[in-house]
Short mmCIF file of C-alpha atoms and ligand atoms in Angstrom, two decimals:
data_model
loop_
_atom_site.label_atom_id
_atom_site.label_comp_id
_atom_site.label_asym_id
_atom_site.label_seq_id
_atom_site.Cartn_x
_atom_site.Cartn_y
_atom_site.Cartn_z
CA UNK A 1 164.74 76.01 -47.37
CA UNK A 2 161.62 78.09 -47.95
CA UNK A 3 159.64 79.55 -45.06
CA UNK A 4 156.44 78.26 -46.68
CA UNK A 5 156.34 75.53 -49.26
CA UNK A 6 153.11 74.26 -50.82
CA UNK A 7 153.36 71.26 -53.13
CA UNK A 8 150.52 69.78 -55.17
CA UNK A 9 147.80 71.22 -52.98
CA UNK A 10 144.30 70.04 -53.75
CA UNK A 11 141.50 71.38 -51.61
CA UNK A 12 137.86 72.46 -51.69
CA UNK A 13 134.53 72.10 -49.98
CA UNK A 14 132.32 69.12 -49.16
CA UNK A 15 134.67 66.79 -51.01
CA UNK A 16 134.60 68.86 -54.21
CA UNK A 17 137.99 70.30 -55.12
CA UNK A 18 138.22 73.90 -56.32
CA UNK A 19 142.02 74.18 -56.06
CA UNK A 20 144.20 71.68 -57.96
CA UNK A 21 147.92 70.89 -57.76
CA UNK A 22 148.93 74.29 -56.44
CA UNK A 23 152.66 74.76 -55.90
CA UNK A 24 153.90 77.92 -54.24
CA UNK A 25 156.69 79.15 -52.07
CA UNK A 26 157.45 82.08 -49.81
CA UNK A 27 161.05 82.70 -48.76
CA UNK A 28 161.99 84.43 -45.54
CA UNK A 29 161.88 88.22 -46.03
CA UNK A 30 159.64 88.16 -49.09
CA UNK A 31 156.33 89.77 -49.99
CA UNK A 32 154.68 87.41 -52.51
CA UNK A 33 151.46 88.18 -54.38
CA UNK A 34 148.82 85.56 -55.17
CA UNK A 35 146.61 87.08 -57.85
CA UNK A 36 143.57 85.96 -59.77
CA UNK A 37 140.01 86.77 -60.69
CA UNK A 38 137.06 86.46 -58.36
CA UNK A 39 136.36 82.77 -57.74
CA UNK A 40 139.81 81.56 -58.82
CA UNK A 41 140.46 79.87 -55.48
CA UNK A 42 142.74 82.38 -53.76
CA UNK A 43 140.85 82.47 -50.47
CA UNK A 44 140.45 78.69 -50.51
CA UNK A 45 144.22 78.29 -50.93
CA UNK A 46 144.89 80.56 -47.93
CA UNK A 47 142.32 78.69 -45.84
CA UNK A 48 144.04 75.37 -46.51
CA UNK A 49 147.45 76.82 -45.64
CA UNK A 50 146.26 78.27 -42.32
CA UNK A 51 144.34 75.11 -41.40
CA UNK A 52 140.82 76.50 -41.68
CA UNK A 53 139.90 73.80 -44.21
CA UNK A 54 141.46 70.44 -44.99
CA UNK A 55 143.92 69.75 -47.76
CA UNK A 56 142.62 66.80 -49.84
CA UNK A 57 146.14 66.08 -50.97
CA UNK A 58 149.50 67.73 -51.25
CA UNK A 59 152.16 68.87 -48.84
CA UNK A 60 152.38 72.13 -46.90
CA UNK A 61 155.45 72.87 -44.88
CA UNK A 62 156.16 75.92 -42.78
CA UNK A 63 159.50 76.71 -41.14
CA UNK A 64 160.61 73.16 -41.78
CA UNK A 65 157.58 71.48 -40.29
CA UNK A 66 154.71 69.77 -42.10
CA UNK A 67 151.50 71.65 -41.29
CA UNK A 68 148.99 70.12 -43.72
CA UNK A 69 145.80 69.37 -41.79
CA UNK A 70 147.21 70.53 -38.47
CA UNK A 71 144.76 72.59 -36.41
CA UNK A 72 144.46 76.29 -37.22
CA UNK A 73 145.39 77.13 -33.62
CA UNK A 74 148.56 75.15 -33.74
CA UNK A 75 149.56 76.66 -37.08
CA UNK A 76 148.95 80.16 -35.72
CA UNK A 77 151.06 79.40 -32.65
CA UNK A 78 153.89 78.34 -34.97
CA UNK A 79 153.81 81.91 -36.36
CA UNK A 80 151.61 81.66 -39.44
CA UNK A 81 148.77 84.16 -39.14
CA UNK A 82 145.86 84.57 -41.55
CA UNK A 83 144.15 87.95 -41.93
CA UNK A 84 140.90 86.94 -43.61
CA UNK A 85 138.74 88.92 -46.04
CA UNK A 86 136.58 91.58 -44.42
CA UNK A 87 137.53 93.66 -41.41
CA UNK A 88 135.91 91.64 -38.62
CA UNK A 89 136.38 94.34 -36.02
CA UNK A 90 134.20 94.88 -32.96
CA UNK A 91 132.73 98.35 -33.61
CA UNK A 92 132.31 99.35 -29.98
CA UNK A 93 135.76 98.20 -28.84
CA UNK A 94 138.49 100.85 -28.72
CA UNK A 95 141.56 100.70 -30.97
CA UNK A 96 143.96 99.92 -28.13
CA UNK A 97 141.49 97.53 -26.49
CA UNK A 98 141.23 95.68 -29.80
CA UNK A 99 144.99 95.25 -29.86
CA UNK A 100 145.15 94.17 -26.21
CA UNK A 101 142.52 91.56 -26.95
CA UNK A 102 144.42 90.39 -30.04
CA UNK A 103 147.65 90.18 -28.04
CA UNK A 104 145.95 88.16 -25.30
CA UNK A 105 144.40 85.82 -27.87
CA UNK A 106 147.80 85.32 -29.49
CA UNK A 107 149.24 84.31 -26.13
CA UNK A 108 151.32 87.48 -25.61
CA UNK A 109 151.73 88.06 -21.86
CA UNK A 110 150.20 91.18 -20.29
CA UNK A 111 153.68 92.45 -19.50
CA UNK A 112 154.83 92.13 -23.11
CA UNK A 113 151.62 93.44 -24.66
CA UNK A 114 152.41 97.13 -24.04
CA UNK A 115 155.70 96.89 -25.87
CA UNK A 116 154.10 95.01 -28.76
CA UNK A 117 151.37 97.62 -29.06
CA UNK A 118 153.94 100.43 -29.12
CA UNK A 119 155.78 98.57 -31.85
CA UNK A 120 152.56 98.33 -33.86
CA UNK A 121 151.96 102.07 -33.36
CA UNK A 122 155.33 102.84 -34.93
CA UNK A 123 154.20 100.87 -38.00
CA UNK A 124 150.73 102.47 -37.97
CA UNK A 125 151.09 105.98 -36.50
CA UNK A 126 147.49 106.75 -37.49
CA UNK A 127 146.29 104.12 -35.04
CA UNK A 128 148.26 105.76 -32.25
CA UNK A 129 146.35 108.99 -32.93
CA UNK A 130 143.12 107.05 -32.59
CA UNK A 131 144.07 104.76 -29.71
CA UNK A 132 141.04 105.53 -27.53
CA UNK A 133 138.53 105.79 -30.38
CA UNK A 134 135.91 103.06 -30.96
CA UNK A 135 136.93 100.87 -33.90
CA UNK A 136 133.53 101.34 -35.55
CA UNK A 137 134.13 105.09 -35.90
CA UNK A 138 137.37 104.67 -37.86
CA UNK A 139 137.47 105.23 -41.61
CA UNK A 140 137.57 102.14 -43.82
CA UNK A 141 141.32 102.50 -44.33
CA UNK A 142 141.96 102.83 -40.62
CA UNK A 143 139.80 99.79 -39.89
CA UNK A 144 141.88 97.81 -42.36
CA UNK A 145 145.03 99.08 -40.59
CA UNK A 146 143.59 97.84 -37.30
CA UNK A 147 142.90 94.46 -38.89
CA UNK A 148 146.52 94.26 -40.05
CA UNK A 149 147.77 95.53 -36.68
CA UNK A 150 145.91 92.70 -34.98
CA UNK A 151 147.60 90.28 -37.36
CA UNK A 152 151.15 91.42 -36.64
CA UNK A 153 150.83 91.88 -32.88
CA UNK A 154 152.16 88.38 -32.25
CA UNK A 155 155.13 89.07 -34.58
CA UNK A 156 154.25 86.21 -36.94
CA UNK A 157 156.90 84.85 -39.27
CA UNK A 158 154.37 84.74 -42.08
CA UNK A 159 151.21 86.77 -42.59
CA UNK A 160 148.58 85.67 -45.12
CA UNK A 161 146.56 88.74 -46.12
CA UNK A 162 143.33 88.30 -48.07
CA UNK A 163 141.99 91.21 -50.19
CA UNK A 164 142.79 94.09 -47.93
CA UNK A 165 141.89 96.55 -50.70
CA UNK A 166 138.21 95.66 -50.53
CA UNK A 167 136.00 98.68 -50.00
CA UNK A 168 138.85 101.17 -50.12
CA UNK A 169 139.80 103.99 -52.48
CA UNK A 170 142.95 103.43 -54.57
CA UNK A 171 144.93 106.10 -52.70
CA UNK A 172 144.21 104.46 -49.34
CA UNK A 173 145.12 101.07 -50.76
CA UNK A 174 148.45 102.45 -51.96
CA UNK A 175 149.23 103.65 -48.41
CA UNK A 176 148.34 100.25 -46.93
CA UNK A 177 150.54 98.42 -49.43
CA UNK A 178 153.45 100.70 -48.55
CA UNK A 179 153.01 99.71 -44.90
CA UNK A 180 152.84 96.01 -45.74
CA UNK A 181 156.09 96.41 -47.68
CA UNK A 182 157.82 97.22 -44.35
CA UNK A 183 156.68 94.03 -42.59
CA UNK A 184 159.58 91.83 -43.74
CA UNK A 185 162.05 94.26 -42.11
CA UNK A 186 160.36 93.42 -38.79
CA UNK A 187 160.61 89.70 -39.42
CA UNK A 188 157.19 89.09 -40.96
CA UNK A 189 157.12 87.72 -44.51
CA UNK A 190 153.87 88.18 -46.43
CA UNK A 191 151.66 86.23 -48.82
CA UNK A 192 149.29 88.80 -50.26
CA UNK A 193 146.08 87.83 -52.04
CA UNK A 194 144.66 90.53 -54.27
CA UNK A 195 142.47 91.37 -57.20
CA UNK A 196 144.02 94.86 -57.26
CA UNK A 197 147.00 93.69 -59.28
CA UNK A 198 148.95 96.87 -60.03
CA UNK A 199 149.60 97.86 -56.45
CA UNK A 200 150.16 94.32 -55.20
CA UNK A 201 152.82 93.87 -57.88
CA UNK A 202 154.53 97.09 -56.88
CA UNK A 203 155.30 95.76 -53.37
CA UNK A 204 155.77 92.05 -54.12
CA UNK A 205 159.04 90.57 -55.31
CA UNK A 206 157.40 87.48 -56.80
CA UNK A 207 153.89 86.64 -57.91
CA UNK A 208 151.64 83.72 -58.73
CA UNK A 209 148.49 83.86 -60.82
CA UNK A 210 145.69 81.45 -60.00
CA UNK A 211 143.07 80.68 -62.66
CA UNK A 212 140.23 78.27 -61.96
CA UNK A 213 142.17 76.65 -59.17
CA UNK A 214 145.46 76.23 -61.05
CA UNK A 215 148.66 78.25 -61.05
CA UNK A 216 149.16 79.71 -64.53
CA UNK A 217 152.06 82.05 -63.76
CA UNK A 218 154.89 81.88 -61.26
CA UNK A 219 157.71 84.37 -61.48
CA UNK A 220 159.04 87.82 -60.77
CA UNK A 221 156.43 90.47 -59.96
CA UNK A 222 158.26 92.92 -62.23
CA UNK A 223 157.85 90.57 -65.20
CA UNK A 224 154.13 90.26 -64.58
CA UNK A 225 153.78 94.03 -64.09
CA UNK A 226 155.45 94.51 -67.47
CA UNK A 227 152.82 92.29 -69.13
CA UNK A 228 150.40 94.99 -70.17
CA UNK A 229 147.69 92.65 -71.36
CA UNK A 230 147.62 90.96 -67.96
CA UNK A 231 147.60 94.15 -65.93
CA UNK A 232 145.19 95.96 -68.22
CA UNK A 233 142.86 92.96 -68.39
CA UNK A 234 142.68 92.63 -64.63
CA UNK A 235 142.20 96.33 -64.08
CA UNK A 236 139.41 96.51 -66.60
CA UNK A 237 137.48 93.78 -64.88
CA UNK A 238 138.09 95.29 -61.51
CA UNK A 239 137.13 98.83 -62.42
CA UNK A 240 133.92 97.79 -64.12
CA UNK A 241 132.93 95.95 -60.98
CA UNK A 242 133.89 98.89 -58.81
CA UNK A 243 131.93 101.43 -60.77
CA UNK A 244 128.89 99.29 -61.35
CA UNK A 245 128.64 97.75 -57.92
CA UNK A 246 130.14 100.45 -55.83
CA UNK A 247 126.95 101.12 -53.88
CA UNK A 248 126.74 97.58 -52.65
CA UNK A 249 130.38 96.79 -52.20
CA UNK A 250 131.27 100.10 -50.58
CA UNK A 251 134.57 99.98 -52.38
CA UNK A 252 135.17 103.66 -52.15
CA UNK A 253 134.24 104.07 -48.57
CA UNK A 254 137.14 106.32 -47.69
CA UNK A 255 136.68 108.57 -50.67
CA UNK A 256 133.05 108.81 -49.69
CA UNK A 257 134.00 110.06 -46.25
CA UNK A 258 136.02 112.81 -47.88
CA UNK A 259 132.97 113.85 -49.80
CA UNK A 260 134.11 117.14 -51.21
CA UNK A 261 134.73 118.02 -54.84
CA UNK A 262 138.42 118.27 -54.03
CA UNK A 263 138.53 114.61 -53.05
CA UNK A 264 136.91 113.62 -56.35
CA UNK A 265 139.56 115.51 -58.25
CA UNK A 266 142.12 113.83 -56.03
CA UNK A 267 140.77 110.39 -56.87
CA UNK A 268 140.73 111.05 -60.60
CA UNK A 269 144.27 112.42 -60.46
CA UNK A 270 145.67 109.45 -58.55
CA UNK A 271 144.02 106.69 -60.56
CA UNK A 272 146.59 104.56 -62.36
CA UNK A 273 146.51 105.28 -66.13
CA UNK A 274 144.96 101.91 -66.96
CA UNK A 275 142.18 102.53 -64.50
CA UNK A 276 141.57 105.99 -65.89
CA UNK A 277 141.32 104.51 -69.37
CA UNK A 278 138.82 101.95 -68.11
CA UNK A 279 136.71 104.67 -66.52
CA UNK A 280 136.94 106.72 -69.69
CA UNK A 281 135.75 103.75 -71.74
CA UNK A 282 132.84 103.22 -69.40
CA UNK A 283 132.05 106.92 -69.52
CA UNK A 284 132.03 106.86 -73.31
CA UNK A 285 129.87 103.73 -73.40
CA UNK A 286 127.27 105.18 -71.04
CA UNK A 287 127.65 108.81 -72.07
CA UNK A 288 128.41 109.82 -68.47
CA UNK A 289 131.43 112.01 -67.63
CA UNK A 290 134.18 110.38 -65.55
CA UNK A 291 133.76 112.93 -62.76
CA UNK A 292 130.05 112.11 -62.71
CA UNK A 293 130.78 108.36 -62.39
CA UNK A 294 132.96 109.12 -59.40
CA UNK A 295 130.40 111.55 -57.95
CA UNK A 296 127.66 108.91 -58.22
CA UNK A 297 129.87 106.35 -56.54
CA UNK A 298 130.51 108.72 -53.66
CA UNK A 299 126.85 109.62 -53.33
CA UNK A 300 125.76 105.98 -53.30
CA UNK A 301 128.13 105.51 -50.43
CA UNK A 302 126.24 108.10 -48.44
CA UNK A 303 128.80 110.90 -48.45
CA UNK A 304 127.29 114.13 -47.21
CA UNK A 305 128.89 117.56 -46.82
CA UNK A 306 128.72 117.24 -43.03
CA UNK A 307 130.97 114.17 -43.22
CA UNK A 308 133.47 115.99 -45.40
CA UNK A 309 137.02 115.68 -44.16
CA UNK A 310 140.27 117.25 -45.21
CA UNK A 311 142.40 115.38 -47.71
CA UNK A 312 145.92 114.95 -46.30
CA UNK A 313 148.92 116.10 -48.37
CA UNK A 314 149.65 112.47 -49.28
CA UNK A 315 146.28 112.32 -51.00
CA UNK A 316 144.73 110.11 -48.33
CA UNK A 317 141.80 111.28 -46.28
CA UNK A 318 141.16 111.72 -42.61
CA UNK A 319 137.86 110.90 -41.01
CA UNK A 320 136.30 113.55 -38.78
CA UNK A 321 137.12 113.32 -35.12
N1 ADP B 1 132.51 77.97 -48.07
C1 ADP B 1 132.40 77.52 -49.34
N2 ADP B 1 131.63 76.45 -49.65
C2 ADP B 1 131.55 75.98 -50.91
N3 ADP B 1 132.17 76.53 -51.96
C3 ADP B 1 132.94 77.61 -51.73
C4 ADP B 1 133.09 78.17 -50.42
N4 ADP B 1 133.92 79.22 -50.49
C5 ADP B 1 134.26 79.34 -51.79
N5 ADP B 1 133.69 78.37 -52.55
C6 ADP B 1 133.85 78.16 -54.00
O1 ADP B 1 135.22 77.90 -54.27
C7 ADP B 1 135.64 78.55 -55.45
C8 ADP B 1 136.84 79.44 -55.14
O2 ADP B 1 136.42 80.45 -54.26
P1 ADP B 1 137.45 81.42 -53.51
O3 ADP B 1 138.57 80.63 -52.99
O4 ADP B 1 136.64 82.20 -52.54
O5 ADP B 1 137.93 82.34 -54.70
P2 ADP B 1 138.69 83.75 -54.67
O6 ADP B 1 139.13 84.01 -53.28
O7 ADP B 1 139.81 83.60 -55.65
O8 ADP B 1 137.69 84.75 -55.14
C9 ADP B 1 134.44 79.32 -55.97
O9 ADP B 1 133.84 78.56 -56.98
C10 ADP B 1 133.55 79.44 -54.76
O10 ADP B 1 132.20 79.48 -55.14
MG1 MG B 2 138.63 85.56 -52.03
#
């Protein structure tokens, strides 16, 4: 029996469906990717599963119990936790305070909270280094870690994660995905929603593709990763958006904090080949060198030399203290 089973889900807003007949499954111990373009219905699907919006029809069962149209609170108490899009942190609250609050809200007793927080620190050692720092002063990648940490503090059986790559440089995203890949070992299976397909597929065992509210692919992540036209197509769309809208979407927030020339080289060197090709195409089209595209993106994000931080050996960056 699957941990999560969704059958014929139809859901939407104000009586108008945007998701139709979705079938998907997550087995215990799996990381499953739910992929698709902007507007495909990924977030809507997660909202229906976690009880934030109603299912118009279909069946959703979790750990052997029907949860369709149960309250979000009750579903969360059963061990299904939704980490929504966006960070949603309180900027002035400290890292450890944020986790204490999350533990209390998840019904973890005061006595047990300390142990849970230590457990989370072993998963996210960077957060331990920053335990007394205000959440608002963390880098974008660290804020996303804190958001994930809050999600796992109650040791959920299933975590729904929506677009955690938003606003982050590819190297930072790679680190986050590696951390998420360890969750099943601690008893938390994962349903990962992403537009950043390459990295999501590298940590997922199975994947679904949602197009205009319908599942158009269900199968092994490796098979989808091997489909070059799919991966290349998604990357191209994504990169164009990143480069053209980077100022507004603050996608490269972490790279911006790094600022220095070295970080730019680092970014170019760690881009997946398909992404590099996309940048090169854009550079040829607009007659702007790739390094200049990256430099502009960083500048639009407000990187200044005084904010420059040292890139870590892993290629990630550290915010100033
Ligand atoms: N709160 C909402 N009210 C009405 N329509 C919405 C709302 N949220 C999303 N939609 C619509 O539902 C469709 C799917 O959106 P969404 O699930 O957010 O897609 P994705 O997460 O794949 O980008 C889109 O057409 C979007 O405009
Ligand atoms: Mg979404």
